[in-house]
mmCIF file of C-alpha atoms in Angstrom:
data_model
loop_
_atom_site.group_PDB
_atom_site.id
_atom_site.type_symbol
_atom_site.label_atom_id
_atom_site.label_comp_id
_atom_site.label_asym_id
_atom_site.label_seq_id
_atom_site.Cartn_x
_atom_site.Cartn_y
_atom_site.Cartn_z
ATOM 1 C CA UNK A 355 -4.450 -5.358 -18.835
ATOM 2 C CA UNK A 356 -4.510 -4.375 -15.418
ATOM 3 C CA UNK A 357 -4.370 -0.729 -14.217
ATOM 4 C CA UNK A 358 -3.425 0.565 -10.779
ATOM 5 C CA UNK A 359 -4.350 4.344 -9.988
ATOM 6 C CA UNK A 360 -3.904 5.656 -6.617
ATOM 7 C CA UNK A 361 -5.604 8.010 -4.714
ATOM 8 C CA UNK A 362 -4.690 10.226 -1.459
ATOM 9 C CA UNK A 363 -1.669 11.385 -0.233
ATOM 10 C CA UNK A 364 -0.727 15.019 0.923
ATOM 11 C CA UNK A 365 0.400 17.203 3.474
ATOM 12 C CA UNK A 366 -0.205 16.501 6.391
ATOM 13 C CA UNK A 367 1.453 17.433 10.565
ATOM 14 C CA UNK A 368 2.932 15.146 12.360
ATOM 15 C CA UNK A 369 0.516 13.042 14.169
ATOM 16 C CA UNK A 370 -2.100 13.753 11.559
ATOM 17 C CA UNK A 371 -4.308 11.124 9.261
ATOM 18 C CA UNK A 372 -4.593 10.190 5.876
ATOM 19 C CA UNK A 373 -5.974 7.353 3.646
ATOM 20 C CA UNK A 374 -4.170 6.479 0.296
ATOM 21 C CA UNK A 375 -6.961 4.080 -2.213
ATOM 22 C CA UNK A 376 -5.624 2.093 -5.268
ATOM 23 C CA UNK A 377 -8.134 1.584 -7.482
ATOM 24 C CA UNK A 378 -7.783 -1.300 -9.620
ATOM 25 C CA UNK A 379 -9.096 -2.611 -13.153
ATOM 26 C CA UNK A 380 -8.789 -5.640 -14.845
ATOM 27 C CA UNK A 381 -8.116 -9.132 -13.227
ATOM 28 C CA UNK A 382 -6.817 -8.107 -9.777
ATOM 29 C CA UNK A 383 -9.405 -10.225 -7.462
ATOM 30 C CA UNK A 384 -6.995 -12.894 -7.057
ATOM 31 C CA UNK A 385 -3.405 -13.082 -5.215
ATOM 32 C CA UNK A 386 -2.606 -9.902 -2.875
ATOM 33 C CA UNK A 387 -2.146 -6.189 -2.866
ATOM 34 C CA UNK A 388 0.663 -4.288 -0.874
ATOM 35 C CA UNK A 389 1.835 -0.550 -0.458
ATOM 36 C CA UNK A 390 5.301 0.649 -0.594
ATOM 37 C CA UNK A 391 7.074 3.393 -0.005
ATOM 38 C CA UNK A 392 10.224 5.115 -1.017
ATOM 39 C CA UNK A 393 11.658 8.018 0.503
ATOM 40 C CA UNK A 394 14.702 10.606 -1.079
ATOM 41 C CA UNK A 395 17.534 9.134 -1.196
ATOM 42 C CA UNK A 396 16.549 5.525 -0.017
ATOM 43 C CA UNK A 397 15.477 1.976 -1.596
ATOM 44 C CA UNK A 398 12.079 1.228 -1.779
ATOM 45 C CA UNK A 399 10.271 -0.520 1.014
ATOM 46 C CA UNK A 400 7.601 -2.908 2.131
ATOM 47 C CA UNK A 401 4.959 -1.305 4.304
ATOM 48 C CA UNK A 402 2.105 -3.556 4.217
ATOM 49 C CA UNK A 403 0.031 -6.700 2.433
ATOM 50 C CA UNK A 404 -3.869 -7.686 1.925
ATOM 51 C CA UNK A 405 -5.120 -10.987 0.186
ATOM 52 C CA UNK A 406 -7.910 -10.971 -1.641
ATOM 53 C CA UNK A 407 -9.250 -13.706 -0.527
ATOM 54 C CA UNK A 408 -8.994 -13.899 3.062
ATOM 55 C CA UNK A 409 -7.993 -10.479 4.048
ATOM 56 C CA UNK A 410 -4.506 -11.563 5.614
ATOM 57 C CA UNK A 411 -2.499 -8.541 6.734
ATOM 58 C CA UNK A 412 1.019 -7.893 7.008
ATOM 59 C CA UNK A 413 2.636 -5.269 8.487
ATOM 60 C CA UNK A 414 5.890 -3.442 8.578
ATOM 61 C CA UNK A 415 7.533 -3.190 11.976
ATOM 62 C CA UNK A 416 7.782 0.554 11.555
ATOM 63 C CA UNK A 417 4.162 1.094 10.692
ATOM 64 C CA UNK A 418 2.630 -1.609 13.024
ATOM 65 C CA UNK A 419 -0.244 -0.089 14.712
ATOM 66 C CA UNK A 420 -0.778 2.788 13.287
ATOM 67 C CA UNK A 421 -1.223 2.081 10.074
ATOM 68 C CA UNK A 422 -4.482 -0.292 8.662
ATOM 69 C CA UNK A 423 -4.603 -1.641 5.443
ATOM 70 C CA UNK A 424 -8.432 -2.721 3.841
ATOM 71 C CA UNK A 425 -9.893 -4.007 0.607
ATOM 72 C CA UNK A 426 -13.661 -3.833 -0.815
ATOM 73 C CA UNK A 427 -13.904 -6.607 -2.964
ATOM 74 C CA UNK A 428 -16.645 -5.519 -4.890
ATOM 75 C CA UNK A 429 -14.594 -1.733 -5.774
ATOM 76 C CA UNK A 430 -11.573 -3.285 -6.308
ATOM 77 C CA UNK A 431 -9.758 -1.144 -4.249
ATOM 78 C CA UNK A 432 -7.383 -1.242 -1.581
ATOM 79 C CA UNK A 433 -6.796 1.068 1.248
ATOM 80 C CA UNK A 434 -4.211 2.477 3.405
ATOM 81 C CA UNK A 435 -5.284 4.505 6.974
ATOM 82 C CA UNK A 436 -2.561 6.255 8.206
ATOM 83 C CA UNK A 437 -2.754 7.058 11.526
ATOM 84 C CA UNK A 438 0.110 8.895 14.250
ATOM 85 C CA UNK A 439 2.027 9.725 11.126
ATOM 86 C CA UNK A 440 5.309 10.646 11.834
ATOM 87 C CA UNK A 441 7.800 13.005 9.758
ATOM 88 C CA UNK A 442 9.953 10.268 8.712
ATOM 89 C CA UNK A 443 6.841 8.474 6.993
ATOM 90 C CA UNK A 444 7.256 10.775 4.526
ATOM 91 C CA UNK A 445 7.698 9.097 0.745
ATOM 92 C CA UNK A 446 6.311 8.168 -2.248
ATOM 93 C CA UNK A 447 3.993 5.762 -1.709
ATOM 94 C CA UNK A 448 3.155 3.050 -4.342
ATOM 95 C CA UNK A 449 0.280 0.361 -4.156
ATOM 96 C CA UNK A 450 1.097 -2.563 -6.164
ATOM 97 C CA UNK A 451 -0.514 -6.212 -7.297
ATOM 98 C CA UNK A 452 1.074 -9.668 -6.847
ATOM 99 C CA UNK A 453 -1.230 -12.120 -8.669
ATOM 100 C CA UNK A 454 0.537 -14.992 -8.005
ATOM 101 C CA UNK A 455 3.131 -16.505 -5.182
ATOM 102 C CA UNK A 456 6.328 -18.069 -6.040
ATOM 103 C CA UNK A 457 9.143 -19.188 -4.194
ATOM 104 C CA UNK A 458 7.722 -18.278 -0.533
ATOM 105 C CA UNK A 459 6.890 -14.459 -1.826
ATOM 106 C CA UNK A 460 4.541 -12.849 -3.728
ATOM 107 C CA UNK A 461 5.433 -11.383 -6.893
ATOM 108 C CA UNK A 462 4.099 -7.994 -7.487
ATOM 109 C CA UNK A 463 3.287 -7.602 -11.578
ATOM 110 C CA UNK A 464 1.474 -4.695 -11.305
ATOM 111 C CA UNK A 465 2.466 -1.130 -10.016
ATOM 112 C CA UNK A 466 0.511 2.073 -8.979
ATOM 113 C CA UNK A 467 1.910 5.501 -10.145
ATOM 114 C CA UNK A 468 2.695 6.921 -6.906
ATOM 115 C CA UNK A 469 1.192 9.468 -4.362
ATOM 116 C CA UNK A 470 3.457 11.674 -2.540
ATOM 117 C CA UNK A 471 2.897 11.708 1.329
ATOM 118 C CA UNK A 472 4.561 14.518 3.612
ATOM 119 C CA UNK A 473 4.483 14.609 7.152
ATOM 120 C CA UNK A 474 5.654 17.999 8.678
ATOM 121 C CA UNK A 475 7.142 18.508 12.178
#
């Protein structure tokens, strides 16, 4: 059984920091971790991607460059560094576990329970 809890999240100004973990248990080591988001209102979306095994990133367009995604192997955990936040990255924000890749995407089994991130003006 694999378990997801998150870590983080807050109030914070614009242009401010914060760093969102996802702690996972259970067998997790393999495949690739991402975050999403959702905001009020709109669908949920992709904001970035780890493997496990060789520490590929991938990055939303919207949060390329300011944000940094890590994992420690040995914790099991997964983080997100916010950086230059800006009012509209203001959501939910999920981490989630795709053991395995199928049909050109990775498919995302395992959910965090979400961490609620505000970004003031």
């Amino acid at each position: 059984q694999v378990q997801l809890v998150q870590s983080g999240g807050g109030l914070v100004q614009a242009g401010g920091s914060l760093r969102l973990a996802c702690v996972g248990s259970g067998r997790i080591s393999n495949g690739a971790m991402g975050w999403f988001r959702q905001a009020p209102g709109k669908e949920r979306e992709f904001v970035s991607r780890i493997t496990w095994s060789s520490g590929y990133t991938n990055y939303a367009d919207s949060v390329k460059g300011r944000f940094t995604i890590s994992r420690d192997n040995a914790k099991n955990t997964v983080y997100l560094q916010m950086n230059s936040l800006k009012p509209e990255d203001t959501a939910v924000y999920y981490c989630a576990a795709a053991p395995s890749y199928k049909a050109g995407a990775w498919v995302y089994d395992y959910w965090g329970q979400g961490t609620q991130v505000t970004v003031s003006s």
